PDB file of C-alpha atoms in Angstrom:
ATOM      1  CA  ALA U   1       5.897 -12.880 -12.911  1.00  0.00           C
ATOM      2  CA  HIS U   2       9.240 -11.686 -12.106  1.00  0.00           C
ATOM      3  CA  ARG U   3       9.666  -8.165 -10.919  1.00  0.00           C
ATOM      4  CA  VAL U   4      13.189  -6.205 -11.851  1.00  0.00           C
ATOM      5  CA  GLY U   5      13.623  -2.444 -11.947  1.00  0.00           C
ATOM      6  CA  ILE U   6      17.173  -2.531 -13.734  1.00  0.00           C
ATOM      7  CA  SER U   7      18.812  -5.462 -15.411  1.00  0.00           C
ATOM      8  CA  LEU U   8      22.280  -5.257 -16.850  1.00  0.00           C
ATOM      9  CA  GLY U   9      24.059  -8.272 -18.612  1.00  0.00           C
ATOM     10  CA  THR U  10      24.881  -9.627 -21.746  1.00  0.00           C
ATOM     11  CA  ALA U  11      22.788 -11.233 -24.555  1.00  0.00           C
ATOM     12  CA  ARG U  12      20.707 -14.129 -23.372  1.00  0.00           C
ATOM     13  CA  ASP U  13      20.284 -17.411 -25.172  1.00  0.00           C
ATOM     14  CA  LEU U  14      16.942 -17.302 -26.574  1.00  0.00           C
ATOM     15  CA  THR U  15      16.991 -21.132 -27.133  1.00  0.00           C
ATOM     16  CA  ALA U  16      17.000 -22.207 -23.700  1.00  0.00           C
ATOM     17  CA  PRO U  17      14.156 -24.328 -22.862  1.00  0.00           C
ATOM     18  CA  THR U  18      12.409 -22.250 -20.277  1.00  0.00           C
ATOM     19  CA  PHE U  19      12.229 -18.577 -19.548  1.00  0.00           C
ATOM     20  CA  GLU U  20      14.010 -19.090 -16.381  1.00  0.00           C
ATOM     21  CA  GLU U  21      17.000 -20.532 -18.102  1.00  0.00           C
ATOM     22  CA  MET U  22      16.993 -18.191 -20.918  1.00  0.00           C
ATOM     23  CA  MET U  23      17.414 -15.314 -18.092  1.00  0.00           C
ATOM     24  CA  ILE U  24      20.510 -17.037 -16.366  1.00  0.00           C
ATOM     25  CA  THR U  25      22.046 -18.549 -19.922  1.00  0.00           C
ATOM     26  CA  PRO U  26      24.334 -16.080 -21.616  1.00  0.00           C
ATOM     27  CA  ALA U  27      24.424 -16.305 -25.646  1.00  0.00           C
ATOM     28  CA  LYS U  28      28.053 -16.551 -25.618  1.00  0.00           C
ATOM     29  CA  VAL U  29      30.179 -18.097 -22.760  1.00  0.00           C
ATOM     30  CA  GLY U  30      33.056 -16.079 -21.635  1.00  0.00           C
ATOM     31  CA  PHE U  31      31.625 -12.923 -22.719  1.00  0.00           C
ATOM     32  CA  PHE U  32      31.475 -10.129 -20.191  1.00  0.00           C
ATOM     33  CA  THR U  33      30.474  -6.520 -20.583  1.00  0.00           C
ATOM     34  CA  LYS U  34      32.942  -3.903 -18.705  1.00  0.00           C
ATOM     35  CA  ASP U  35      33.008  -0.816 -16.983  1.00  0.00           C
ATOM     36  CA  ASP U  36      29.427  -0.739 -16.510  1.00  0.00           C
ATOM     37  CA  LYS U  37      27.823   2.065 -14.519  1.00  0.00           C
ATOM     38  CA  ILE U  38      24.472   1.964 -12.655  1.00  0.00           C
ATOM     39  CA  VAL U  39      24.174   5.369 -11.254  1.00  0.00           C
ATOM     40  CA  ASN U  40      21.649   7.793  -9.975  1.00  0.00           C
ATOM     41  CA  ASN U  41      18.399   5.561 -10.239  1.00  0.00           C
ATOM     42  CA  THR U  42      15.405   5.586  -8.067  1.00  0.00           C
ATOM     43  CA  ILE U  43      13.759   2.203  -8.167  1.00  0.00           C
ATOM     44  CA  VAL U  44      10.634   1.367  -6.351  1.00  0.00           C
ATOM     45  CA  ILE U  45       8.967  -1.916  -6.471  1.00  0.00           C
ATOM     46  CA  PRO U  46       5.510  -1.166  -4.623  1.00  0.00           C
ATOM     47  CA  ASN U  47       3.471  -3.822  -2.940  1.00  0.00           C
ATOM     48  CA  ASP U  48       0.666  -5.257  -5.198  1.00  0.00           C
ATOM     49  CA  ALA U  49      -2.411  -7.364  -4.438  1.00  0.00           C
ATOM     50  CA  PHE U  50      -0.826 -10.607  -5.706  1.00  0.00           C
ATOM     51  CA  SER U  51       1.486 -13.141  -4.256  1.00  0.00           C
ATOM     52  CA  ASN U  52       4.300 -13.163  -6.358  1.00  0.00           C
ATOM     53  CA  THR U  53       5.745 -16.490  -7.476  1.00  0.00           C
ATOM     54  CA  GLY U  54       8.648 -15.070  -9.444  1.00  0.00           C
ATOM     55  CA  ASN U  55      11.764 -13.311  -8.725  1.00  0.00           C
ATOM     56  CA  VAL U  56      12.108  -9.732  -7.146  1.00  0.00           C
ATOM     57  CA  ALA U  57      14.925  -7.393  -7.546  1.00  0.00           C
ATOM     58  CA  GLY U  58      15.884  -3.789  -7.759  1.00  0.00           C
ATOM     59  CA  ILE U  59      18.902  -4.298 -10.013  1.00  0.00           C
ATOM     60  CA  VAL U  60      20.095  -7.531 -11.664  1.00  0.00           C
ATOM     61  CA  THR U  61      23.734  -7.697 -12.730  1.00  0.00           C
ATOM     62  CA  MET U  62      25.037 -10.663 -14.804  1.00  0.00           C
ATOM     63  CA  GLN U  63      28.354 -11.294 -16.582  1.00  0.00           C
ATOM     64  CA  ASN U  64      29.921  -7.772 -15.646  1.00  0.00           C
ATOM     65  CA  LYS U  65      33.358  -6.979 -14.924  1.00  0.00           C
ATOM     66  CA  ARG U  66      34.416  -3.576 -12.979  1.00  0.00           C
ATOM     67  CA  LEU U  67      31.094  -2.718 -12.014  1.00  0.00           C
ATOM     68  CA  MET U  68      30.249   0.819 -10.599  1.00  0.00           C
ATOM     69  CA  MET U  69      27.076   1.499  -8.792  1.00  0.00           C
ATOM     70  CA  PHE U  70      26.611   4.461  -7.024  1.00  0.00           C
ATOM     71  CA  ASN U  71      23.985   6.916  -5.716  1.00  0.00           C
ATOM     72  CA  ASN U  72      21.030   4.613  -6.238  1.00  0.00           C
ATOM     73  CA  ALA U  73      17.857   4.480  -4.298  1.00  0.00           C
ATOM     74  CA  ILE U  74      16.312   1.124  -4.121  1.00  0.00           C
ATOM     75  CA  SER U  75      13.106   0.325  -2.269  1.00  0.00           C
ATOM     76  CA  ILE U  76      11.151  -3.178  -2.305  1.00  0.00           C
ATOM     77  CA  LEU U  77       7.918  -2.850  -0.518  1.00  0.00           C
ATOM     78  CA  ASP U  78       6.255  -6.321  -1.593  1.00  0.00           C
ATOM     79  CA  ASP U  79       5.720  -8.347   1.436  1.00  0.00           C
ATOM     80  CA  ASP U  80       3.689 -11.090  -0.186  1.00  0.00           C
ATOM     81  CA  ILE U  81       6.448 -12.999  -1.818  1.00  0.00           C
ATOM     82  CA  ALA U  82       5.602 -16.816  -2.168  1.00  0.00           C
ATOM     83  CA  ASN U  83       7.963 -19.564  -0.501  1.00  0.00           C
ATOM     84  CA  GLY U  84      10.594 -20.974  -2.632  1.00  0.00           C
ATOM     85  CA  VAL U  85      11.176 -17.894  -4.636  1.00  0.00           C
ATOM     86  CA  GLU U  86      15.031 -17.963  -5.572  1.00  0.00           C
ATOM     87  CA  VAL U  87      15.641 -14.133  -5.451  1.00  0.00           C
ATOM     88  CA  SER U  88      14.203 -11.549  -3.317  1.00  0.00           C
ATOM     89  CA  ALA U  89      16.952  -8.811  -3.091  1.00  0.00           C
ATOM     90  CA  ALA U  90      17.612  -5.316  -3.476  1.00  0.00           C
ATOM     91  CA  VAL U  91      20.346  -6.334  -5.819  1.00  0.00           C
ATOM     92  CA  SER U  92      21.068  -9.842  -7.425  1.00  0.00           C
ATOM     93  CA  TYR U  93      24.521 -10.179  -8.345  1.00  0.00           C
ATOM     94  CA  TYR U  94      24.976 -13.340 -10.793  1.00  0.00           C
ATOM     95  CA  ASN U  95      28.889 -12.943 -11.621  1.00  0.00           C
ATOM     96  CA  ALA U  96      32.185 -14.129 -10.572  1.00  0.00           C
ATOM     97  CA  LEU U  97      33.486 -13.555  -6.760  1.00  0.00           C
ATOM     98  CA  PRO U  98      33.464  -9.887  -6.612  1.00  0.00           C
ATOM     99  CA  ALA U  99      37.165  -8.943  -6.171  1.00  0.00           C
ATOM    100  CA  PRO U 100      38.116  -5.597  -4.147  1.00  0.00           C
ATOM    101  CA  ASN U 101      39.202  -3.882  -7.275  1.00  0.00           C
ATOM    102  CA  ASP U 102      36.451  -5.331  -9.495  1.00  0.00           C
ATOM    103  CA  ILE U 103      33.382  -3.720  -8.092  1.00  0.00           C
ATOM    104  CA  GLN U 104      32.800  -0.339  -6.711  1.00  0.00           C
ATOM    105  CA  ILE U 105      29.319  -0.323  -4.995  1.00  0.00           C
ATOM    106  CA  ASP U 106      28.940   2.651  -2.672  1.00  0.00           C
ATOM    107  CA  ARG U 107      26.553   5.727  -1.509  1.00  0.00           C
ATOM    108  CA  ASN U 108      23.189   3.887  -2.262  1.00  0.00           C
ATOM    109  CA  ALA U 109      20.286   4.118  -0.517  1.00  0.00           C
ATOM    110  CA  PHE U 110      17.911   1.216   0.631  1.00  0.00           C
ATOM    111  CA  TRP U 111      14.399   0.960   2.227  1.00  0.00           C
ATOM    112  CA  LEU U 112      13.196  -2.778   2.189  1.00  0.00           C
ATOM    113  CA  THR U 113      10.391  -4.872   3.905  1.00  0.00           C
ATOM    114  CA  PRO U 114      11.702  -7.305   6.408  1.00  0.00           C
ATOM    115  CA  ASN U 115      11.672 -10.237   3.991  1.00  0.00           C
ATOM    116  CA  ILE U 116      13.909  -8.745   1.228  1.00  0.00           C
ATOM    117  CA  ASP U 117      17.766  -9.394   1.260  1.00  0.00           C
ATOM    118  CA  TYR U 118      19.957  -6.608   0.404  1.00  0.00           C
ATOM    119  CA  TYR U 119      21.998  -8.685  -1.994  1.00  0.00           C
ATOM    120  CA  ARG U 120      21.517 -12.348  -3.467  1.00  0.00           C
ATOM    121  CA  VAL U 121      24.772 -13.740  -4.832  1.00  0.00           C
ATOM    122  CA  VAL U 122      24.989 -16.492  -7.388  1.00  0.00           C
ATOM    123  CA  GLU U 123      28.788 -17.073  -8.078  1.00  0.00           C
ATOM    124  CA  LYS U 124      29.659 -18.460 -11.445  1.00  0.00           C
ATOM    125  CA  ASP U 125      33.156 -18.772 -13.097  1.00  0.00           C
ATOM    126  CA  ASN U 126      34.184 -17.361 -16.487  1.00  0.00           C
ATOM    127  CA  GLU U 127      32.714 -20.105 -18.139  1.00  0.00           C
ATOM    128  CA  ARG U 128      29.139 -19.811 -16.805  1.00  0.00           C
ATOM    129  CA  ASN U 129      30.011 -22.816 -14.248  1.00  0.00           C
ATOM    130  CA  LEU U 130      28.288 -22.642 -11.123  1.00  0.00           C
ATOM    131  CA  VAL U 131      30.607 -21.944  -8.100  1.00  0.00           C
ATOM    132  CA  GLU U 132      28.332 -21.186  -5.359  1.00  0.00           C
ATOM    133  CA  LEU U 133      24.310 -20.892  -5.494  1.00  0.00           C
ATOM    134  CA  GLY U 134      24.382 -18.757  -2.489  1.00  0.00           C
ATOM    135  CA  PHE U 135      21.088 -18.879  -0.428  1.00  0.00           C
ATOM    136  CA  ALA U 136      18.317 -16.690   0.756  1.00  0.00           C
ATOM    137  CA  ARG U 137      19.120 -14.491   3.786  1.00  0.00           C
ATOM    138  CA  GLU U 138      22.573 -14.687   3.261  1.00  0.00           C
ATOM    139  CA  PHE U 139      22.680 -11.049   3.201  1.00  0.00           C
ATOM    140  CA  ALA U 140      19.922 -10.224   5.061  1.00  0.00           C
ATOM    141  CA  LEU U 141      21.457  -7.109   6.497  1.00  0.00           C
ATOM    142  CA  LEU U 142      23.678  -4.700   4.796  1.00  0.00           C
ATOM    143  CA  ASN U 143      26.713  -5.331   7.075  1.00  0.00           C
ATOM    144  CA  GLN U 144      27.031  -8.844   6.009  1.00  0.00           C
ATOM    145  CA  TRP U 145      27.368  -7.590   2.411  1.00  0.00           C
ATOM    146  CA  ARG U 146      29.911  -4.903   3.619  1.00  0.00           C
ATOM    147  CA  TYR U 147      31.987  -7.427   5.892  1.00  0.00           C
ATOM    148  CA  TRP U 148      32.291  -9.573   2.647  1.00  0.00           C
ATOM    149  CA  THR U 149      32.919  -7.434   0.072  1.00  0.00           C
ATOM    150  CA  GLY U 150      34.044  -3.971   1.599  1.00  0.00           C
ATOM    151  CA  ALA U 151      31.444  -2.370  -0.754  1.00  0.00           C
ATOM    152  CA  ASP U 152      28.624  -0.092   0.577  1.00  0.00           C
ATOM    153  CA  ILE U 153      30.612   1.373   3.113  1.00  0.00           C
ATOM    154  CA  ASN U 154      28.550   4.689   2.712  1.00  0.00           C
ATOM    155  CA  SER U 155      25.272   3.159   1.841  1.00  0.00           C
ATOM    156  CA  VAL U 156      22.289   3.738   4.253  1.00  0.00           C
ATOM    157  CA  GLU U 157      19.342   2.059   5.136  1.00  0.00           C
ATOM    158  CA  TYR U 158      16.588   4.912   5.064  1.00  0.00           C
ATOM    159  CA  ASN U 159      13.058   5.550   4.338  1.00  0.00           C
ATOM    160  CA  PHE U 160      13.930   7.974   1.245  1.00  0.00           C
ATOM    161  CA  LEU U 161      10.302   7.478   0.201  1.00  0.00           C
ATOM    162  CA  GLU U 162       9.251   9.973   2.428  1.00  0.00           C
ATOM    163  CA  ASP U 163      11.165  12.648   0.587  1.00  0.00           C
ATOM    164  CA  MET U 164       9.795  11.934  -2.395  1.00  0.00           C
ATOM    165  CA  GLU U 165       7.433  13.786  -4.467  1.00  0.00           C
ATOM    166  CA  TYR U 166       4.988  12.175  -6.520  1.00  0.00           C
ATOM    167  CA  LYS U 167       4.071  13.915 -10.129  1.00  0.00           C
ATOM    168  CA  GLY U 168       1.076  12.856 -12.026  1.00  0.00           C
ATOM    169  CA  ASP U 169      -1.823  10.019 -11.435  1.00  0.00           C
ATOM    170  CA  TYR U 170       0.537   7.275 -12.538  1.00  0.00           C
ATOM    171  CA  PRO U 171       4.072   8.736 -11.758  1.00  0.00           C
ATOM    172  CA  SER U 172       6.740   7.992 -14.334  1.00  0.00           C
ATOM    173  CA  ARG U 173       8.992  10.418 -12.823  1.00  0.00           C
ATOM    174  CA  LEU U 174       9.812  10.240  -9.286  1.00  0.00           C
ATOM    175  CA  ARG U 175      11.940  13.052  -7.607  1.00  0.00           C
ATOM    176  CA  ILE U 176      13.666  13.110  -4.439  1.00  0.00           C
TER     177      ILE U 176
END
């Protein structure tokens, strides 16, 4: 099964033949959301007792323009992801090439197991044509993403889980 913390995108094509295709095929080609903000979230995807065969991402963005993503704490602790899984990243960016003025991503905290990428980029054009598929481990280091985009300059790699207080038996509220 796929494991995702936050997914932000336009409506999906519910007539696509498979679930995987439905998740990446917009209902209307050329339509984008604009000025979206993903701000002040804590996302923890814990390790489980299963070998995951689906995509794993803290945040997924699709068909967005002028995206703002600030002050998020993203942790993926799952260390058993099957070979061949397309995406295992803190952030999956499924959009046109991010121009410097088109995205504002900074001041995020990441705590990831070694097999998780910081970002996975699948570049599409405005008509949803594939430009660049990208590849696993392309952004295995936060600095690789920083150098390519100029984003996340003030973001940190930090074990923020040690600063969290869990409330209740099955915490729906996590506090940092």
